[in-house]
XYZ file of N, CA and C in Angstrom:
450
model
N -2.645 -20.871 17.361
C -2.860 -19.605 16.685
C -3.461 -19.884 15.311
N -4.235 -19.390 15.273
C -5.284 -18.963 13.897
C -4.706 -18.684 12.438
N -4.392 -19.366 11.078
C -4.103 -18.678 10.229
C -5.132 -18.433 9.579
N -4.561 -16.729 8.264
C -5.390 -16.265 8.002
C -5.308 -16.221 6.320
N -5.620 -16.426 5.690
C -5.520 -16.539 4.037
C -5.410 -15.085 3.820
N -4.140 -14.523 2.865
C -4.228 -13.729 2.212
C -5.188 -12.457 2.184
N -5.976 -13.437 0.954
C -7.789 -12.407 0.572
C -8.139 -11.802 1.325
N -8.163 -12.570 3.012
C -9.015 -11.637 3.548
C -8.559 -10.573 3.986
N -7.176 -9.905 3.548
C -6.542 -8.625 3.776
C -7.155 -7.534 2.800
N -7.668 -6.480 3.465
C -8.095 -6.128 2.415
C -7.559 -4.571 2.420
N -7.080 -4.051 0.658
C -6.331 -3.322 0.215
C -7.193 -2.390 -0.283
N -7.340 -0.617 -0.057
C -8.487 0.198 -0.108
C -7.945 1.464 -0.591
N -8.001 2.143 -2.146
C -7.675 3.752 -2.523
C -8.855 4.261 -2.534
N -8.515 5.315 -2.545
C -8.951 6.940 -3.121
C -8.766 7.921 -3.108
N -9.071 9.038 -3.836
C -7.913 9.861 -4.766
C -7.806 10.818 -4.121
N -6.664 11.437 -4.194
C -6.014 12.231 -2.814
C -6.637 13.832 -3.481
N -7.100 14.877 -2.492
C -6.885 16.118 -3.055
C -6.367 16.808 -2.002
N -5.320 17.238 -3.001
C -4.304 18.508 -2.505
C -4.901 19.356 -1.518
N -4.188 19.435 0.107
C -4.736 20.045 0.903
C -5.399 19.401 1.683
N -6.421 18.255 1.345
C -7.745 17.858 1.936
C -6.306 16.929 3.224
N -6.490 17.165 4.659
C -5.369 16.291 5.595
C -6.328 15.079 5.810
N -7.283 14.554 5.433
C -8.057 13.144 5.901
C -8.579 12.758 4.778
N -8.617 11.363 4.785
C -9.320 10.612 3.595
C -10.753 10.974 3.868
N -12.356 10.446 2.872
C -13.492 10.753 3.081
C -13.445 9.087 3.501
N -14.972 8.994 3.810
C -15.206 7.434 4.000
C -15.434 6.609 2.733
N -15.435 6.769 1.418
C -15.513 5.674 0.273
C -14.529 5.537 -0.414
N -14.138 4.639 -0.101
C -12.749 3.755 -0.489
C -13.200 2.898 -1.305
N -12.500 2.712 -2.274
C -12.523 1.650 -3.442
C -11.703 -0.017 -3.790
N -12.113 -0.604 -3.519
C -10.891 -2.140 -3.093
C -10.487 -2.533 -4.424
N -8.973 -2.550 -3.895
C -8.093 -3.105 -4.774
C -8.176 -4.663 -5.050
N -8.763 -5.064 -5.536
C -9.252 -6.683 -5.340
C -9.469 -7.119 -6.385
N -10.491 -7.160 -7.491
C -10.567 -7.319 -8.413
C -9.632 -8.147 -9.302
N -9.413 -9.464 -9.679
C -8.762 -10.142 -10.404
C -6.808 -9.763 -10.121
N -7.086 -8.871 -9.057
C -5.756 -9.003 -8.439
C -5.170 -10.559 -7.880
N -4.012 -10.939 -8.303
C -3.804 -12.441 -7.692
C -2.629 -12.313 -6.859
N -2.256 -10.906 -6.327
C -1.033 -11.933 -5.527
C -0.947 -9.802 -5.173
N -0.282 -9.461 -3.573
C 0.422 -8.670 -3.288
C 1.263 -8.155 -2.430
N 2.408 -8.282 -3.157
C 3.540 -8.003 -2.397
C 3.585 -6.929 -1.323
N 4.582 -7.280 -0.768
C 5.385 -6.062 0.650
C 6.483 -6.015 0.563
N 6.716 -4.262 -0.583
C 7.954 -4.234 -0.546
C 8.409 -2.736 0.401
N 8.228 -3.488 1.651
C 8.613 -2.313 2.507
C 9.930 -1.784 2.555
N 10.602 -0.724 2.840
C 11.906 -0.791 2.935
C 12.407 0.216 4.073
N 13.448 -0.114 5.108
C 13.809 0.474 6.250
C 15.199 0.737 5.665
N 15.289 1.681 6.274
C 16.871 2.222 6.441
C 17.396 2.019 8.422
N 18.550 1.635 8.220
C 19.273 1.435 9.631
C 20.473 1.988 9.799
N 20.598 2.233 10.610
C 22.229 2.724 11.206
C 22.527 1.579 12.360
N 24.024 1.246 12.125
C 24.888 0.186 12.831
C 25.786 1.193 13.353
N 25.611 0.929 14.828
C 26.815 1.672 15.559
C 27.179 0.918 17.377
N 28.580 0.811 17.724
C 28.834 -0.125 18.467
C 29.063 1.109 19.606
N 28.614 0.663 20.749
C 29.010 1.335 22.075
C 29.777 0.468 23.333
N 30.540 1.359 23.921
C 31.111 1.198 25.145
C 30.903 0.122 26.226
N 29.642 0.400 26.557
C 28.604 -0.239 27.357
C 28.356 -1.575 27.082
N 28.653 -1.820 25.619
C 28.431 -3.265 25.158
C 29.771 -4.006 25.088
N 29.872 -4.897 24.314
C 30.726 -5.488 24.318
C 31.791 -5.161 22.769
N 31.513 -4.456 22.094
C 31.878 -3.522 20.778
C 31.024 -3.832 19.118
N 30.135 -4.988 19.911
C 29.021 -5.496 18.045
C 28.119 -4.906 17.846
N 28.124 -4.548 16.883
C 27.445 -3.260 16.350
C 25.966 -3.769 16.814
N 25.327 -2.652 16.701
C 23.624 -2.651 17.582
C 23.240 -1.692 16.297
N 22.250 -2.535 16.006
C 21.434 -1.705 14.477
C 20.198 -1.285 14.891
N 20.301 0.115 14.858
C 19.021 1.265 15.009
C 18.238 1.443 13.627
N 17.184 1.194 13.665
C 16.107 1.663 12.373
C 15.955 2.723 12.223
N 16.148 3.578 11.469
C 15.738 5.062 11.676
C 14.579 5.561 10.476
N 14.355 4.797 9.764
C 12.963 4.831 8.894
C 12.730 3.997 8.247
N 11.077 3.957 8.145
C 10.376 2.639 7.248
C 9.242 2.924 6.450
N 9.690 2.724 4.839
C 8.525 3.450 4.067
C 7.614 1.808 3.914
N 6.537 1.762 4.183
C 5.886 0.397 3.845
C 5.339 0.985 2.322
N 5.250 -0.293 1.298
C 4.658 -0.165 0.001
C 4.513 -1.874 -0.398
N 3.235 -1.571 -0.705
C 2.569 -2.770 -1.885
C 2.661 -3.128 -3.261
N 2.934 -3.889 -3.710
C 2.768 -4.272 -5.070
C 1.777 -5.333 -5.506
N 0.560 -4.858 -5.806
C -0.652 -5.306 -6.456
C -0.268 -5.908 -8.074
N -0.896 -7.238 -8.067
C -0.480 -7.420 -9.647
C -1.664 -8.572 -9.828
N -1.741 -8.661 -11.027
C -3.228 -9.732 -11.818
C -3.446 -8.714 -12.913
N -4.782 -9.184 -13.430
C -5.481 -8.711 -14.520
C -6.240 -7.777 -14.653
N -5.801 -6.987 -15.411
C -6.297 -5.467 -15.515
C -7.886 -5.351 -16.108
N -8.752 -4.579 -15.789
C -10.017 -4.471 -16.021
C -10.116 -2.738 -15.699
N -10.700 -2.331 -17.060
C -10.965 -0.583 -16.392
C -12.207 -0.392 -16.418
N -12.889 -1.817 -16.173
C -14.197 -1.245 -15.478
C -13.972 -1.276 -13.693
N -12.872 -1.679 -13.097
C -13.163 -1.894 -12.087
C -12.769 -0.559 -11.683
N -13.412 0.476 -10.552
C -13.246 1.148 -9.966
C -11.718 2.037 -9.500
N -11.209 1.348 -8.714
C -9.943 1.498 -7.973
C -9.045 1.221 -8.903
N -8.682 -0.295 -9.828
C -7.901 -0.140 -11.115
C -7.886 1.037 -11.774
N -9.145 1.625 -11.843
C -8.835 2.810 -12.853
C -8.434 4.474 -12.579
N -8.695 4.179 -10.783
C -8.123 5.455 -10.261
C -6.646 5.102 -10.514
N -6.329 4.228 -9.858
C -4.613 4.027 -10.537
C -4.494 4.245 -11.896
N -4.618 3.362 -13.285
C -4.297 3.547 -14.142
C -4.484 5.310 -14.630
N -5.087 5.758 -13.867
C -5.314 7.634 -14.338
C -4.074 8.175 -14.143
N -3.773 7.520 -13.157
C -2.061 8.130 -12.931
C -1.194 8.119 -13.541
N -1.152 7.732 -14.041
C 0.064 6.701 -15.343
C 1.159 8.157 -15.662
N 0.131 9.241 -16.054
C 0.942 10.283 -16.696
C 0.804 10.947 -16.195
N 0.709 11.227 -15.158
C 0.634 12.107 -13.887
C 2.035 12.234 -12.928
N 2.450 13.474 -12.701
C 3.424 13.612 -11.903
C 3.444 14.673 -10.445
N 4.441 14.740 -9.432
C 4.169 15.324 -8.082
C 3.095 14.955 -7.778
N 2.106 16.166 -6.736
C 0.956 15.183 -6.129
C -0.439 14.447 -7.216
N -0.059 15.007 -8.480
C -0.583 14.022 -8.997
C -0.655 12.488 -9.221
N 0.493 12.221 -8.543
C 0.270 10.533 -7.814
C -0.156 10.173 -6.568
N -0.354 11.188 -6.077
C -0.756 10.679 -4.373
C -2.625 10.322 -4.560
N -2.560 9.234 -3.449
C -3.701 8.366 -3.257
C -3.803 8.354 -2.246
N -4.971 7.948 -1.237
C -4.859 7.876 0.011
C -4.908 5.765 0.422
N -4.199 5.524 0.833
C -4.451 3.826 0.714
C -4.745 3.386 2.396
N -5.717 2.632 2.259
C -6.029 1.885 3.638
C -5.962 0.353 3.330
N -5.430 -0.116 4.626
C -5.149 -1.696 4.895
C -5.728 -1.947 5.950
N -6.840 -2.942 5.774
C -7.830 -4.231 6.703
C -7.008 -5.174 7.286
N -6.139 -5.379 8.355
C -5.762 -6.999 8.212
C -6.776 -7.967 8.338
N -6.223 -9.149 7.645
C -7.103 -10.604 7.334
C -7.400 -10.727 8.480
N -7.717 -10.567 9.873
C -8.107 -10.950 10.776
C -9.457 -9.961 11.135
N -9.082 -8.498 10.449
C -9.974 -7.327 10.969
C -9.775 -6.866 12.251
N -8.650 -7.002 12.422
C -8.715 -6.335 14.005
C -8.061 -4.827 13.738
N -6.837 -4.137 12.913
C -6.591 -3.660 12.982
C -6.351 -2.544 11.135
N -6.583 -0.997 11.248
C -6.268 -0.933 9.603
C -4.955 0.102 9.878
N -4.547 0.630 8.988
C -3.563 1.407 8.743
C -4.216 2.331 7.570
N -3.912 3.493 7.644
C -4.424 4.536 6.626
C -3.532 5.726 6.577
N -3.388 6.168 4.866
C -2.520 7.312 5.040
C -1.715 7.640 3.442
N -1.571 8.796 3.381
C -1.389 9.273 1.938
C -0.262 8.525 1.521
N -0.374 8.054 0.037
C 0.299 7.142 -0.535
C 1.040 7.706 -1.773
N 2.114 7.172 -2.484
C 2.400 7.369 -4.146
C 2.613 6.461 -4.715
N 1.857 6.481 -6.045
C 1.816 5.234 -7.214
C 3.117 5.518 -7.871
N 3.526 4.637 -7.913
C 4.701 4.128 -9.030
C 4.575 3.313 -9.892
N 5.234 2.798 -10.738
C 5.230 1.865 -11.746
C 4.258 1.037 -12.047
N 3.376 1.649 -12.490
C 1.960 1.606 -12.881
C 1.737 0.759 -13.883
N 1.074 -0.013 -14.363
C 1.195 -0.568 -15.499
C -0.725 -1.208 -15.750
N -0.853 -1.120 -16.523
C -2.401 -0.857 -16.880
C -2.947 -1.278 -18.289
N -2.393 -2.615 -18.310
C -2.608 -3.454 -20.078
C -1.183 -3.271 -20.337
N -0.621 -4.673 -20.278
C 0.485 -4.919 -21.078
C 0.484 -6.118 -21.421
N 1.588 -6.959 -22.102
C 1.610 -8.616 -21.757
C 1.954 -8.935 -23.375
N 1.644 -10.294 -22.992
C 2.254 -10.787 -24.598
C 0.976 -11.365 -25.778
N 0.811 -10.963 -26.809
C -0.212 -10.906 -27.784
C -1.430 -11.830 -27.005
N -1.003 -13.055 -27.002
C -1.833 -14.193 -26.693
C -2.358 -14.170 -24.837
N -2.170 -13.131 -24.331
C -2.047 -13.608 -22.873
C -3.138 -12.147 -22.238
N -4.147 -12.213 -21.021
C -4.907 -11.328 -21.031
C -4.061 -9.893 -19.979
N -4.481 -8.944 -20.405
C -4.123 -7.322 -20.202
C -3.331 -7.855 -18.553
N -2.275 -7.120 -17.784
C -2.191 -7.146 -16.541
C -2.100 -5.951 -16.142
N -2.557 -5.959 -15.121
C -2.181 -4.895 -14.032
C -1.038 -4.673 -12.617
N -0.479 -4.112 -12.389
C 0.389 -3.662 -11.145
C 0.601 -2.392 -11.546
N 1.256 -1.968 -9.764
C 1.779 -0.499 -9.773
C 2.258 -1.000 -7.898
N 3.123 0.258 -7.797
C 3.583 0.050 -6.267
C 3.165 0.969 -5.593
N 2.618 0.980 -4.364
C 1.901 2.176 -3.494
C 2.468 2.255 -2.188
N 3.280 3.213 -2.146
C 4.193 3.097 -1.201
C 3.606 4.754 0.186
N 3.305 4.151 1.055
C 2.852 5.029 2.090
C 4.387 6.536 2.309
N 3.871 7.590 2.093
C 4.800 9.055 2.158
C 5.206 9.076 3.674
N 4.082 8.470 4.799
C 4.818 8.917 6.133
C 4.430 7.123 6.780
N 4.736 7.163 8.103
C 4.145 5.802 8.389
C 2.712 5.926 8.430
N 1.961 4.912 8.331
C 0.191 5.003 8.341
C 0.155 4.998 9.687
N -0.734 5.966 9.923
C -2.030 6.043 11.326
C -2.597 4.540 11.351
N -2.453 3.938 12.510
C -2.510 2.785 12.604
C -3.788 2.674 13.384
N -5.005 2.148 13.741
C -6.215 2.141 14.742
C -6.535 0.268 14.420
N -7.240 0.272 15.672
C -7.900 -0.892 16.234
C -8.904 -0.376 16.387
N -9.499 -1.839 15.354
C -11.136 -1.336 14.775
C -12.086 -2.710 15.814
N -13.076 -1.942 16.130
C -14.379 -2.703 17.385
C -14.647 -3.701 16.708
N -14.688 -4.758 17.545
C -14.959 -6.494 17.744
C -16.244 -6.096 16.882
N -16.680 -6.687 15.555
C -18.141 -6.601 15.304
C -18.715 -7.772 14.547
């Protein structure tokens, strides 16, 4: 089996408007002097033991919000950095984004309205250059498609 580096996953906003139910086609990549991004997905489960078994609990998932955490060096010339950093002081659907995910292989993306959190857009210590992060955490699960061999 094939591994796949990171990079070539590729991480895609743009800016949600109220009402509109589909993203357009120009997406903006989160890439840019980004160095590293997390998956901080998080599921909730229920543990419950039945009859039928032998009495050890059997853990049911009953939801899973997936979310990213993008972090590196902030630049507000770059595109997509700066649709995020707009958010900063923005609240309700004024944080929603629409975010799409490439996997590093390209076989498959995920797409689907998102919310920025903890945004951060130039901070750091005197001597050290501006950073960037924020967390983009998908509102429902993403529409998932398998994209043509090309």
């Amino acid at each position: 089996m094939a591994k796949s580096k990171n990079a070539l996953r590729g991480h895609f906003v743009q800016a949600y408007v109220p009402g509109v139910t589909e993203p357009t086609e120009e997406w903006l990549e989160l890439a840019h002097q980004i160095s590293t991004i997390g998956d901080d997905t998080q599921e909730a489960t229920e543990d419950e033991a039945f009859y039928d078994g032998d009495g050890t609990p059997e853990t049911t998932v009953t939801s899973v919000a997936g979310a990213y955490t993008p972090e590196g060096y902030y630049d507000p010339a770059d595109p997509a950095q700066e649709l995020i950093a707009g958010l900063k002081y923005k609240v309700g659907e004024g944080r929603k984004i629409w975010h799409r995910i490439v996997s590093a292989d390209g076989r498959k993306e995920w797409v689907g309205r998102a919310t920025v959190t903890a945004i951060v857009a130039g901070a750091g210590d005197a001597s050290a250059y501006e950073t960037f992060s924020c967390n983009i955490r998908f509102d429902t699960i993403p529409k998932e498609t398998v994209l043509p061999e090309g």
